[in-house]
Amino acid sequence: MSYVGPDFDPPQPRRSRRRPLTVAVAALVPGALLGWLVYETVGGSGGGSEDAVGTPTSSSSTPASPTRSSTPSTSSTSAPDDEKPSTAPTTSAPAASGPLKGKVVVIDPGHNPNNFQHTADINRKVNIGTGWKECDTTGTSTNSGYAEAKFTLDVAHRLRTQLEKQGATVKLTQDGDRTYGPCIDERASIGNKADADAVVSIHADGAGAGQRGFHVILPGKVKAGSADTGPIVAASAELGERIAGNFVRVTGSAPSNYVGDGTGLVTRKDLGGLNLSTVPKVFIECGNMRDTKDAAQLTSSAWRQKAAQGISEGIVSFLRG
Ligand code: ZN
């Protein structure tokens, strides 16, 4: 993830809302109920993970492809794991039809494969309403060197394909086509200016070995400076719950065993990308790159396809109401 700075605040307990949320997700996504409840019983709790702001070890090996990658589908489980980032335009053509026709979804692939080469630029502080944070961070990587920034772009491309099939207009905040960033305040403003119906920021975590599972991060209520999340808190929570429920169902992954008390949901007030959003937005940490079992999933193209499908179905569920 690497958006956790020195001012990291432990995620807030959500016990008071845990049961209603679980019930809501179960009602919305019956297929997720069994897995959800099973994971509820085994989910642990703990503090937040430490950020891994180290330099990815394999970031320079794969220059961007000159063409957009072939569109992965739900049955495309044999795509190579070293699929290269796309350089296609970041905004899709208006969809002709589909249940999401007229809907705008912004996908924010966390970090940037080139960030590690621009340390001074990404360390510049930007205002997030409640304070100041680094413009952007390098992101983490697996122990074998698969960079989070590469993972986020790959999942973003797969997610874009899924959403476009549903008729949505999709925009990426970056597509491996920038020298660094964008900064977290710009990532938020891209969704705002697009008047997006939903925004999801894709990440994978850099926690300790043995800490496993995904979690969705929801914006807390913040009103300070240019941050005012009051109008988006409820809708973002619904978006996040739908994504979490569908992610469980499609990937079979368990909610995090180290944050969120087994719910897969965490609320935070320290993330600029959420604080500055004026449209429904969540982050998803798809797994922990520093755990070998999670890493085996994150480095699998077949699993990433499922991850994208789960996120997509959550967004579709949210937008169709
Ligand atoms: Zn990240």
PDB file of C-alpha atoms and ligand atoms in Angstrom:
ATOM      1  CA  MET A   1       0.000   0.000   0.000  1.00  0.00           C
ATOM      2  CA  SER A   2       2.564   2.510   1.103  1.00  0.00           C
ATOM      3  CA  TYR A   3       0.171   5.325   1.668  1.00  0.00           C
ATOM      4  CA  VAL A   4       0.608   4.909   5.399  1.00  0.00           C
ATOM      5  CA  GLY A   5       2.899   7.660   6.492  1.00  0.00           C
ATOM      6  CA  PRO A   6       4.438   8.418   9.850  1.00  0.00           C
ATOM      7  CA  ASP A   7       1.106   9.826  10.927  1.00  0.00           C
ATOM      8  CA  PHE A   8      -0.574   6.492  10.489  1.00  0.00           C
ATOM      9  CA  ASP A   9      -3.662   6.160  12.604  1.00  0.00           C
ATOM     10  CA  PRO A  10      -4.814   2.680  13.486  1.00  0.00           C
ATOM     11  CA  PRO A  11      -8.052   1.845  11.732  1.00  0.00           C
ATOM     12  CA  GLN A  12     -11.034   2.627  13.840  1.00  0.00           C
ATOM     13  CA  PRO A  13     -12.963  -0.217  15.391  1.00  0.00           C
ATOM     14  CA  ARG A  14     -16.216  -0.816  13.596  1.00  0.00           C
ATOM     15  CA  ARG A  15     -17.744  -3.224  16.004  1.00  0.00           C
ATOM     16  CA  SER A  16     -20.849  -1.121  16.452  1.00  0.00           C
ATOM     17  CA  ARG A  17     -21.621  -1.457  12.775  1.00  0.00           C
ATOM     18  CA  ARG A  18     -20.172  -4.863  12.175  1.00  0.00           C
ATOM     19  CA  ARG A  19     -23.317  -6.910  12.473  1.00  0.00           C
ATOM     20  CA  PRO A  20     -25.524  -4.577  10.452  1.00  0.00           C
ATOM     21  CA  LEU A  21     -22.878  -4.443   7.766  1.00  0.00           C
ATOM     22  CA  THR A  22     -22.609  -8.174   7.679  1.00  0.00           C
ATOM     23  CA  VAL A  23     -26.343  -8.509   7.416  1.00  0.00           C
ATOM     24  CA  ALA A  24     -26.466  -5.891   4.700  1.00  0.00           C
ATOM     25  CA  VAL A  25     -23.810  -7.597   2.662  1.00  0.00           C
ATOM     26  CA  ALA A  26     -25.462 -10.926   3.133  1.00  0.00           C
ATOM     27  CA  ALA A  27     -28.765  -9.533   1.954  1.00  0.00           C
ATOM     28  CA  LEU A  28     -27.187  -7.957  -1.061  1.00  0.00           C
ATOM     29  CA  VAL A  29     -24.898 -10.807  -1.941  1.00  0.00           C
ATOM     30  CA  PRO A  30     -26.336 -14.056  -0.727  1.00  0.00           C
ATOM     31  CA  GLY A  31     -23.560 -16.029  -2.330  1.00  0.00           C
ATOM     32  CA  ALA A  32     -21.052 -14.373  -0.072  1.00  0.00           C
ATOM     33  CA  LEU A  33     -22.820 -15.237   3.127  1.00  0.00           C
ATOM     34  CA  LEU A  34     -21.325 -18.613   3.809  1.00  0.00           C
ATOM     35  CA  GLY A  35     -17.763 -17.587   3.180  1.00  0.00           C
ATOM     36  CA  TRP A  36     -18.295 -14.366   5.036  1.00  0.00           C
ATOM     37  CA  LEU A  37     -19.567 -16.036   8.143  1.00  0.00           C
ATOM     38  CA  VAL A  38     -16.840 -18.632   8.064  1.00  0.00           C
ATOM     39  CA  TYR A  39     -14.250 -15.922   7.880  1.00  0.00           C
ATOM     40  CA  GLU A  40     -15.994 -14.002  10.603  1.00  0.00           C
ATOM     41  CA  THR A  41     -15.250 -16.855  12.951  1.00  0.00           C
ATOM     42  CA  VAL A  42     -11.587 -17.105  12.116  1.00  0.00           C
ATOM     43  CA  GLY A  43     -10.783 -13.454  11.534  1.00  0.00           C
ATOM     44  CA  GLY A  44      -8.426 -11.992  14.042  1.00  0.00           C
ATOM     45  CA  SER A  45      -7.669  -8.430  14.865  1.00  0.00           C
ATOM     46  CA  GLY A  46      -4.612  -6.408  15.289  1.00  0.00           C
ATOM     47  CA  GLY A  47      -2.988  -3.131  14.582  1.00  0.00           C
ATOM     48  CA  GLY A  48      -2.363  -1.634  11.216  1.00  0.00           C
ATOM     49  CA  SER A  49       0.414  -2.792   9.033  1.00  0.00           C
ATOM     50  CA  GLU A  50       3.591  -0.922   8.580  1.00  0.00           C
ATOM     51  CA  ASP A  51       4.198   0.705   5.320  1.00  0.00           C
ATOM     52  CA  ALA A  52       6.776  -0.656   2.964  1.00  0.00           C
ATOM     53  CA  VAL A  53       8.208   2.291   1.112  1.00  0.00           C
ATOM     54  CA  GLY A  54      11.152   0.415  -0.230  1.00  0.00           C
ATOM     55  CA  THR A  55      12.192   0.426  -3.815  1.00  0.00           C
ATOM     56  CA  PRO A  56      10.595  -2.310  -5.852  1.00  0.00           C
ATOM     57  CA  THR A  57      13.273  -4.617  -7.085  1.00  0.00           C
ATOM     58  CA  SER A  58      11.936  -5.407 -10.509  1.00  0.00           C
ATOM     59  CA  SER A  59      10.486  -2.147 -11.674  1.00  0.00           C
ATOM     60  CA  SER A  60      12.831  -1.546 -14.558  1.00  0.00           C
ATOM     61  CA  SER A  61      12.454  -4.821 -16.373  1.00  0.00           C
ATOM     62  CA  THR A  62       9.284  -4.193 -18.304  1.00  0.00           C
ATOM     63  CA  PRO A  63       8.862  -1.098 -20.446  1.00  0.00           C
ATOM     64  CA  ALA A  64       5.315  -0.267 -21.371  1.00  0.00           C
ATOM     65  CA  SER A  65       3.834  -2.088 -24.286  1.00  0.00           C
ATOM     66  CA  PRO A  66       3.069   0.080 -27.313  1.00  0.00           C
ATOM     67  CA  THR A  67      -0.354  -1.444 -27.622  1.00  0.00           C
ATOM     68  CA  ARG A  68      -3.191  -1.983 -25.289  1.00  0.00           C
ATOM     69  CA  SER A  69      -3.132  -5.447 -23.857  1.00  0.00           C
ATOM     70  CA  SER A  70      -5.602  -7.907 -25.216  1.00  0.00           C
ATOM     71  CA  THR A  71      -8.802  -7.731 -23.294  1.00  0.00           C
ATOM     72  CA  PRO A  72      -8.861 -10.374 -20.609  1.00  0.00           C
ATOM     73  CA  SER A  73     -12.211 -11.981 -20.043  1.00  0.00           C
ATOM     74  CA  THR A  74     -13.622 -13.985 -17.215  1.00  0.00           C
ATOM     75  CA  SER A  75     -12.466 -17.143 -18.923  1.00  0.00           C
ATOM     76  CA  SER A  76      -9.026 -15.822 -19.696  1.00  0.00           C
ATOM     77  CA  THR A  77      -7.058 -17.502 -16.980  1.00  0.00           C
ATOM     78  CA  SER A  78      -3.962 -18.158 -18.983  1.00  0.00           C
ATOM     79  CA  ALA A  79      -2.748 -14.633 -19.490  1.00  0.00           C
ATOM     80  CA  PRO A  80       0.939 -14.328 -18.758  1.00  0.00           C
ATOM     81  CA  ASP A  81       1.848 -12.945 -15.386  1.00  0.00           C
ATOM     82  CA  ASP A  82       4.236 -10.539 -16.970  1.00  0.00           C
ATOM     83  CA  GLU A  83       1.568  -8.824 -18.973  1.00  0.00           C
ATOM     84  CA  LYS A  84       2.807  -5.368 -19.720  1.00  0.00           C
ATOM     85  CA  PRO A  85       1.061  -2.143 -18.772  1.00  0.00           C
ATOM     86  CA  SER A  86      -1.162  -0.636 -21.366  1.00  0.00           C
ATOM     87  CA  THR A  87      -0.531   2.730 -22.918  1.00  0.00           C
ATOM     88  CA  ALA A  88      -4.018   3.035 -24.294  1.00  0.00           C
ATOM     89  CA  PRO A  89      -5.960   6.234 -23.730  1.00  0.00           C
ATOM     90  CA  THR A  90      -7.099   6.437 -20.144  1.00  0.00           C
ATOM     91  CA  THR A  91     -10.695   7.157 -21.010  1.00  0.00           C
ATOM     92  CA  SER A  92     -12.828   4.638 -22.784  1.00  0.00           C
ATOM     93  CA  ALA A  93     -15.120   5.452 -25.649  1.00  0.00           C
ATOM     94  CA  PRO A  94     -18.719   6.004 -24.631  1.00  0.00           C
ATOM     95  CA  ALA A  95     -20.431   2.682 -24.350  1.00  0.00           C
ATOM     96  CA  ALA A  96     -23.228   1.952 -26.756  1.00  0.00           C
ATOM     97  CA  SER A  97     -25.283  -0.153 -24.389  1.00  0.00           C
ATOM     98  CA  GLY A  98     -25.278  -2.139 -21.190  1.00  0.00           C
ATOM     99  CA  PRO A  99     -26.731  -1.792 -17.721  1.00  0.00           C
ATOM    100  CA  LEU A 100     -24.096   0.765 -16.764  1.00  0.00           C
ATOM    101  CA  LYS A 101     -24.637   2.955 -19.792  1.00  0.00           C
ATOM    102  CA  GLY A 102     -24.222   6.558 -18.707  1.00  0.00           C
ATOM    103  CA  LYS A 103     -22.313   5.599 -15.573  1.00  0.00           C
ATOM    104  CA  VAL A 104     -18.775   6.831 -15.052  1.00  0.00           C
ATOM    105  CA  VAL A 105     -16.298   4.762 -13.060  1.00  0.00           C
ATOM    106  CA  VAL A 106     -12.816   6.003 -12.227  1.00  0.00           C
ATOM    107  CA  ILE A 107     -10.197   3.362 -11.436  1.00  0.00           C
ATOM    108  CA  ASP A 108      -7.161   4.532  -9.506  1.00  0.00           C
ATOM    109  CA  PRO A 109      -4.238   2.118  -9.885  1.00  0.00           C
ATOM    110  CA  GLY A 110      -2.240   2.752  -6.718  1.00  0.00           C
ATOM    111  CA  HIS A 111       1.295   4.162  -7.026  1.00  0.00           C
ATOM    112  CA  ASN A 112       3.201   4.234 -10.317  1.00  0.00           C
ATOM    113  CA  PRO A 113       5.868   1.890 -11.663  1.00  0.00           C
ATOM    114  CA  ASN A 114       8.162   4.888 -12.168  1.00  0.00           C
ATOM    115  CA  ASN A 115       7.758   6.463  -8.744  1.00  0.00           C
ATOM    116  CA  PHE A 116      10.969   4.980  -7.374  1.00  0.00           C
ATOM    117  CA  GLN A 117      12.918   7.009  -9.925  1.00  0.00           C
ATOM    118  CA  HIS A 118      11.350  10.264  -8.756  1.00  0.00           C
ATOM    119  CA  THR A 119      11.864  10.275  -5.031  1.00  0.00           C
ATOM    120  CA  ALA A 120      12.014  14.043  -4.603  1.00  0.00           C
ATOM    121  CA  ASP A 121       8.855  14.560  -6.633  1.00  0.00           C
ATOM    122  CA  ILE A 122       6.773  11.988  -4.823  1.00  0.00           C
ATOM    123  CA  ASN A 123       8.015  13.094  -1.408  1.00  0.00           C
ATOM    124  CA  ARG A 124       6.677  16.601  -1.947  1.00  0.00           C
ATOM    125  CA  LYS A 125       3.924  17.263   0.582  1.00  0.00           C
ATOM    126  CA  VAL A 126       0.381  17.946  -0.573  1.00  0.00           C
ATOM    127  CA  ASN A 127      -2.542  19.126   1.508  1.00  0.00           C
ATOM    128  CA  ILE A 128      -5.243  16.570   2.253  1.00  0.00           C
ATOM    129  CA  GLY A 129      -7.462  18.813   4.329  1.00  0.00           C
ATOM    130  CA  THR A 130      -6.563  17.267   7.645  1.00  0.00           C
ATOM    131  CA  GLY A 131      -2.855  17.807   7.148  1.00  0.00           C
ATOM    132  CA  TRP A 132      -0.047  17.133   4.726  1.00  0.00           C
ATOM    133  CA  LYS A 133       1.004  13.873   3.132  1.00  0.00           C
ATOM    134  CA  GLU A 134       3.549  12.792   0.569  1.00  0.00           C
ATOM    135  CA  CYS A 135       2.455  13.346  -3.036  1.00  0.00           C
ATOM    136  CA  ASP A 136       2.685   9.611  -3.657  1.00  0.00           C
ATOM    137  CA  THR A 137       4.674   6.571  -2.585  1.00  0.00           C
ATOM    138  CA  THR A 138       6.485   3.783  -4.362  1.00  0.00           C
ATOM    139  CA  GLY A 139       4.276   0.990  -3.131  1.00  0.00           C
ATOM    140  CA  THR A 140       5.414  -2.347  -1.860  1.00  0.00           C
ATOM    141  CA  SER A 141       6.340  -5.570  -3.648  1.00  0.00           C
ATOM    142  CA  THR A 142       6.388  -9.287  -3.075  1.00  0.00           C
ATOM    143  CA  ASN A 143       9.527 -10.816  -1.630  1.00  0.00           C
ATOM    144  CA  SER A 144      10.378 -11.980  -5.141  1.00  0.00           C
ATOM    145  CA  GLY A 145      10.117  -8.470  -6.528  1.00  0.00           C
ATOM    146  CA  TYR A 146       6.684  -8.260  -8.116  1.00  0.00           C
ATOM    147  CA  ALA A 147       5.864  -4.591  -7.654  1.00  0.00           C
ATOM    148  CA  GLU A 148       2.579  -3.400  -6.233  1.00  0.00           C
ATOM    149  CA  ALA A 149       2.441  -0.703  -8.929  1.00  0.00           C
ATOM    150  CA  LYS A 150       2.568  -3.409 -11.581  1.00  0.00           C
ATOM    151  CA  PHE A 151      -0.143  -5.379  -9.805  1.00  0.00           C
ATOM    152  CA  THR A 152      -2.447  -2.377  -9.510  1.00  0.00           C
ATOM    153  CA  LEU A 153      -2.180  -1.556 -13.199  1.00  0.00           C
ATOM    154  CA  ASP A 154      -2.850  -5.129 -14.224  1.00  0.00           C
ATOM    155  CA  VAL A 155      -5.950  -5.405 -12.065  1.00  0.00           C
ATOM    156  CA  ALA A 156      -7.080  -1.969 -13.263  1.00  0.00           C
ATOM    157  CA  HIS A 157      -6.902  -3.089 -16.886  1.00  0.00           C
ATOM    158  CA  ARG A 158      -8.873  -6.236 -16.161  1.00  0.00           C
ATOM    159  CA  LEU A 159     -11.419  -4.247 -14.163  1.00  0.00           C
ATOM    160  CA  ARG A 160     -11.782  -1.691 -16.968  1.00  0.00           C
ATOM    161  CA  THR A 161     -12.546  -4.483 -19.403  1.00  0.00           C
ATOM    162  CA  GLN A 162     -15.195  -5.909 -17.102  1.00  0.00           C
ATOM    163  CA  LEU A 163     -16.881  -2.565 -16.523  1.00  0.00           C
ATOM    164  CA  GLU A 164     -16.838  -1.600 -20.177  1.00  0.00           C
ATOM    165  CA  LYS A 165     -18.625  -4.846 -20.957  1.00  0.00           C
ATOM    166  CA  GLN A 166     -21.374  -3.572 -18.687  1.00  0.00           C
ATOM    167  CA  GLY A 167     -21.546  -0.313 -20.619  1.00  0.00           C
ATOM    168  CA  ALA A 168     -19.717   1.942 -18.173  1.00  0.00           C
ATOM    169  CA  THR A 169     -17.453   4.781 -19.182  1.00  0.00           C
ATOM    170  CA  VAL A 170     -14.152   4.087 -17.456  1.00  0.00           C
ATOM    171  CA  LYS A 171     -11.271   6.408 -16.708  1.00  0.00           C
ATOM    172  CA  LEU A 172      -7.928   5.552 -15.116  1.00  0.00           C
ATOM    173  CA  THR A 173      -6.040   8.054 -12.982  1.00  0.00           C
ATOM    174  CA  GLN A 174      -2.803   6.778 -14.481  1.00  0.00           C
ATOM    175  CA  ASP A 175      -1.956   4.111 -16.978  1.00  0.00           C
ATOM    176  CA  GLY A 176       1.789   3.755 -16.662  1.00  0.00           C
ATOM    177  CA  ASP A 177       1.972   6.780 -18.914  1.00  0.00           C
ATOM    178  CA  ARG A 178       3.233   9.348 -16.413  1.00  0.00           C
ATOM    179  CA  THR A 179       6.721   9.914 -15.153  1.00  0.00           C
ATOM    180  CA  TYR A 180       5.464   9.650 -11.591  1.00  0.00           C
ATOM    181  CA  GLY A 181       2.270   9.896  -9.569  1.00  0.00           C
ATOM    182  CA  PRO A 182      -0.190  11.468  -9.950  1.00  0.00           C
ATOM    183  CA  CYS A 183      -0.140  12.947  -6.465  1.00  0.00           C
ATOM    184  CA  ILE A 184      -2.866  11.749  -4.144  1.00  0.00           C
ATOM    185  CA  ASP A 185      -4.708  15.080  -4.324  1.00  0.00           C
ATOM    186  CA  GLU A 186      -4.789  14.868  -8.109  1.00  0.00           C
ATOM    187  CA  ARG A 187      -5.945  11.257  -7.943  1.00  0.00           C
ATOM    188  CA  ALA A 188      -8.924  12.502  -5.954  1.00  0.00           C
ATOM    189  CA  SER A 189      -9.582  15.442  -8.235  1.00  0.00           C
ATOM    190  CA  ILE A 190      -9.640  13.217 -11.315  1.00  0.00           C
ATOM    191  CA  GLY A 191     -12.609  11.345  -9.880  1.00  0.00           C
ATOM    192  CA  ASN A 192     -14.242  14.570  -8.794  1.00  0.00           C
ATOM    193  CA  LYS A 193     -13.856  16.287 -12.160  1.00  0.00           C
ATOM    194  CA  ALA A 194     -15.198  13.220 -13.926  1.00  0.00           C
ATOM    195  CA  ASP A 195     -18.222  13.423 -11.626  1.00  0.00           C
ATOM    196  CA  ALA A 196     -17.702   9.711 -11.221  1.00  0.00           C
ATOM    197  CA  ASP A 197     -20.521   7.537  -9.978  1.00  0.00           C
ATOM    198  CA  ALA A 198     -17.949   5.338  -8.252  1.00  0.00           C
ATOM    199  CA  VAL A 199     -14.190   5.376  -7.738  1.00  0.00           C
ATOM    200  CA  VAL A 200     -12.036   2.498  -6.578  1.00  0.00           C
ATOM    201  CA  SER A 201      -8.348   2.740  -5.750  1.00  0.00           C
ATOM    202  CA  ILE A 202      -6.509  -0.540  -6.266  1.00  0.00           C
ATOM    203  CA  HIS A 203      -3.721  -1.583  -3.899  1.00  0.00           C
ATOM    204  CA  ALA A 204      -2.001  -4.547  -2.287  1.00  0.00           C
ATOM    205  CA  ASP A 205      -0.643  -4.344   1.201  1.00  0.00           C
ATOM    206  CA  GLY A 206       2.849  -4.566   2.630  1.00  0.00           C
ATOM    207  CA  ALA A 207       2.134  -6.123   6.017  1.00  0.00           C
ATOM    208  CA  GLY A 208       3.963  -8.856   7.895  1.00  0.00           C
ATOM    209  CA  ALA A 209       4.214 -12.519   7.027  1.00  0.00           C
ATOM    210  CA  GLY A 210       1.176 -14.412   8.259  1.00  0.00           C
ATOM    211  CA  GLN A 211      -1.041 -11.373   7.897  1.00  0.00           C
ATOM    212  CA  ARG A 212      -3.407 -12.329   5.149  1.00  0.00           C
ATOM    213  CA  GLY A 213      -6.528 -11.389   3.283  1.00  0.00           C
ATOM    214  CA  PHE A 214      -8.094  -8.357   1.650  1.00  0.00           C
ATOM    215  CA  HIS A 215      -9.723  -5.295   3.114  1.00  0.00           C
ATOM    216  CA  VAL A 216     -11.721  -2.418   1.714  1.00  0.00           C
ATOM    217  CA  ILE A 217     -10.996   1.033   3.125  1.00  0.00           C
ATOM    218  CA  LEU A 218     -13.925   3.409   3.541  1.00  0.00           C
ATOM    219  CA  PRO A 219     -13.671   7.174   4.039  1.00  0.00           C
ATOM    220  CA  GLY A 220     -14.334   8.379   7.566  1.00  0.00           C
ATOM    221  CA  LYS A 221     -16.249  11.568   8.174  1.00  0.00           C
ATOM    222  CA  VAL A 222     -13.791  14.416   7.795  1.00  0.00           C
ATOM    223  CA  LYS A 223     -14.410  18.144   7.547  1.00  0.00           C
ATOM    224  CA  ALA A 224     -11.205  20.131   7.573  1.00  0.00           C
ATOM    225  CA  GLY A 225      -9.706  22.487   5.043  1.00  0.00           C
ATOM    226  CA  SER A 226     -10.569  21.273   1.572  1.00  0.00           C
ATOM    227  CA  ALA A 227     -11.711  17.893   2.864  1.00  0.00           C
ATOM    228  CA  ASP A 228     -15.415  17.322   3.430  1.00  0.00           C
ATOM    229  CA  THR A 229     -16.410  13.692   3.189  1.00  0.00           C
ATOM    230  CA  GLY A 230     -19.791  14.050   4.885  1.00  0.00           C
ATOM    231  CA  PRO A 231     -21.727  13.834   1.611  1.00  0.00           C
ATOM    232  CA  ILE A 232     -19.927  10.665   0.459  1.00  0.00           C
ATOM    233  CA  VAL A 233     -19.512   8.598   3.625  1.00  0.00           C
ATOM    234  CA  ALA A 234     -22.759   6.654   3.366  1.00  0.00           C
ATOM    235  CA  ALA A 235     -22.570   5.973  -0.348  1.00  0.00           C
ATOM    236  CA  SER A 236     -18.913   5.004  -0.097  1.00  0.00           C
ATOM    237  CA  ALA A 237     -19.714   2.555   2.698  1.00  0.00           C
ATOM    238  CA  GLU A 238     -22.345   0.939   0.514  1.00  0.00           C
ATOM    239  CA  LEU A 239     -19.918   0.767  -2.384  1.00  0.00           C
ATOM    240  CA  GLY A 240     -17.281  -0.788  -0.148  1.00  0.00           C
ATOM    241  CA  GLU A 241     -19.646  -3.348   1.351  1.00  0.00           C
ATOM    242  CA  ARG A 242     -20.778  -4.448  -2.082  1.00  0.00           C
ATOM    243  CA  ILE A 243     -17.216  -4.762  -3.314  1.00  0.00           C
ATOM    244  CA  ALA A 244     -16.167  -6.709  -0.204  1.00  0.00           C
ATOM    245  CA  GLY A 245     -19.055  -9.127  -0.472  1.00  0.00           C
ATOM    246  CA  ASN A 246     -18.490  -9.806  -4.144  1.00  0.00           C
ATOM    247  CA  PHE A 247     -14.726 -10.043  -3.665  1.00  0.00           C
ATOM    248  CA  VAL A 248     -15.230 -12.789  -1.092  1.00  0.00           C
ATOM    249  CA  ARG A 249     -17.642 -14.634  -3.322  1.00  0.00           C
ATOM    250  CA  VAL A 250     -15.633 -14.460  -6.535  1.00  0.00           C
ATOM    251  CA  THR A 251     -12.077 -14.876  -5.244  1.00  0.00           C
ATOM    252  CA  GLY A 252     -12.768 -17.055  -2.217  1.00  0.00           C
ATOM    253  CA  SER A 253     -10.272 -14.929  -0.309  1.00  0.00           C
ATOM    254  CA  ALA A 254     -10.836 -14.241   3.330  1.00  0.00           C
ATOM    255  CA  PRO A 255     -11.194 -10.758   4.762  1.00  0.00           C
ATOM    256  CA  SER A 256      -8.043  -9.480   6.436  1.00  0.00           C
ATOM    257  CA  ASN A 257      -6.942 -11.299   9.568  1.00  0.00           C
ATOM    258  CA  TYR A 258      -5.038  -8.236  10.834  1.00  0.00           C
ATOM    259  CA  VAL A 259      -7.390  -5.263  10.407  1.00  0.00           C
ATOM    260  CA  GLY A 260     -11.160  -4.859  10.313  1.00  0.00           C
ATOM    261  CA  ASP A 261     -12.056  -7.512  12.889  1.00  0.00           C
ATOM    262  CA  GLY A 262     -12.778 -10.010  10.158  1.00  0.00           C
ATOM    263  CA  THR A 263     -15.246  -7.797   8.327  1.00  0.00           C
ATOM    264  CA  GLY A 264     -12.930  -6.854   5.490  1.00  0.00           C
ATOM    265  CA  LEU A 265     -13.935  -3.248   6.079  1.00  0.00           C
ATOM    266  CA  VAL A 266     -11.801  -0.516   7.614  1.00  0.00           C
ATOM    267  CA  THR A 267     -12.617   3.185   7.965  1.00  0.00           C
ATOM    268  CA  ARG A 268      -9.813   5.715   7.798  1.00  0.00           C
ATOM    269  CA  LYS A 269      -9.477   9.477   7.935  1.00  0.00           C
ATOM    270  CA  ASP A 270      -5.814   9.803   7.014  1.00  0.00           C
ATOM    271  CA  LEU A 271      -5.863   9.042   3.305  1.00  0.00           C
ATOM    272  CA  GLY A 272      -5.805  12.022   0.973  1.00  0.00           C
ATOM    273  CA  GLY A 273      -7.346  10.060  -1.846  1.00  0.00           C
ATOM    274  CA  LEU A 274     -10.448   9.551   0.278  1.00  0.00           C
ATOM    275  CA  ASN A 275     -10.472  12.802   2.244  1.00  0.00           C
ATOM    276  CA  LEU A 276     -10.475  14.910  -0.891  1.00  0.00           C
ATOM    277  CA  SER A 277     -13.048  12.906  -2.811  1.00  0.00           C
ATOM    278  CA  THR A 278     -16.452  14.414  -3.485  1.00  0.00           C
ATOM    279  CA  VAL A 279     -17.778  11.255  -5.124  1.00  0.00           C
ATOM    280  CA  PRO A 280     -18.276   7.731  -3.690  1.00  0.00           C
ATOM    281  CA  LYS A 281     -14.838   6.184  -3.332  1.00  0.00           C
ATOM    282  CA  VAL A 282     -13.082   3.298  -1.609  1.00  0.00           C
ATOM    283  CA  PHE A 283      -9.658   1.685  -1.574  1.00  0.00           C
ATOM    284  CA  ILE A 284      -9.154  -2.048  -1.759  1.00  0.00           C
ATOM    285  CA  GLU A 285      -6.064  -3.809  -0.462  1.00  0.00           C
ATOM    286  CA  CYS A 286      -6.377  -7.031  -2.419  1.00  0.00           C
ATOM    287  CA  GLY A 287      -3.972  -9.010  -0.238  1.00  0.00           C
ATOM    288  CA  ASN A 288      -0.618  -8.835   1.515  1.00  0.00           C
ATOM    289  CA  MET A 289       2.321  -8.945  -0.882  1.00  0.00           C
ATOM    290  CA  ARG A 290       4.704  -9.798   1.965  1.00  0.00           C
ATOM    291  CA  ASP A 291       2.898 -13.005   2.899  1.00  0.00           C
ATOM    292  CA  THR A 292       3.978 -15.907   0.725  1.00  0.00           C
ATOM    293  CA  LYS A 293       0.518 -17.443   0.454  1.00  0.00           C
ATOM    294  CA  ASP A 294      -1.118 -14.155  -0.443  1.00  0.00           C
ATOM    295  CA  ALA A 295       1.755 -13.385  -2.806  1.00  0.00           C
ATOM    296  CA  ALA A 296       1.130 -16.650  -4.635  1.00  0.00           C
ATOM    297  CA  GLN A 297      -2.364 -15.363  -5.384  1.00  0.00           C
ATOM    298  CA  LEU A 298      -1.369 -11.810  -6.218  1.00  0.00           C
ATOM    299  CA  THR A 299       1.215 -13.009  -8.742  1.00  0.00           C
ATOM    300  CA  SER A 300      -1.283 -15.313 -10.467  1.00  0.00           C
ATOM    301  CA  SER A 301      -2.974 -13.848 -13.519  1.00  0.00           C
ATOM    302  CA  ALA A 302      -5.916 -16.183 -12.993  1.00  0.00           C
ATOM    303  CA  TRP A 303      -6.383 -14.878  -9.457  1.00  0.00           C
ATOM    304  CA  ARG A 304      -6.032 -11.268 -10.587  1.00  0.00           C
ATOM    305  CA  GLN A 305      -8.786 -11.903 -13.097  1.00  0.00           C
ATOM    306  CA  LYS A 306     -11.014 -13.093 -10.272  1.00  0.00           C
ATOM    307  CA  ALA A 307     -10.046 -10.081  -8.191  1.00  0.00           C
ATOM    308  CA  ALA A 308     -11.036  -7.741 -10.996  1.00  0.00           C
ATOM    309  CA  GLN A 309     -14.275  -9.615 -11.525  1.00  0.00           C
ATOM    310  CA  GLY A 310     -15.148  -9.433  -7.845  1.00  0.00           C
ATOM    311  CA  ILE A 311     -14.495  -5.707  -7.725  1.00  0.00           C
ATOM    312  CA  SER A 312     -16.435  -5.201 -10.941  1.00  0.00           C
ATOM    313  CA  GLU A 313     -19.456  -7.098  -9.700  1.00  0.00           C
ATOM    314  CA  GLY A 314     -19.403  -5.051  -6.516  1.00  0.00           C
ATOM    315  CA  ILE A 315     -19.396  -1.831  -8.497  1.00  0.00           C
ATOM    316  CA  VAL A 316     -22.131  -3.082 -10.804  1.00  0.00           C
ATOM    317  CA  SER A 317     -24.231  -4.038  -7.790  1.00  0.00           C
ATOM    318  CA  PHE A 318     -23.703  -0.589  -6.260  1.00  0.00           C
ATOM    319  CA  LEU A 319     -24.528   1.301  -9.435  1.00  0.00           C
ATOM    320  CA  ARG A 320     -27.592  -0.742 -10.317  1.00  0.00           C
ATOM    321  CA  GLY A 321     -28.960  -0.328  -6.797  1.00  0.00           C
TER     322      GLY A 321
HETATM  323 ZN    ZN B   1      -0.563   0.738  -2.058  1.00  0.00          ZN
END
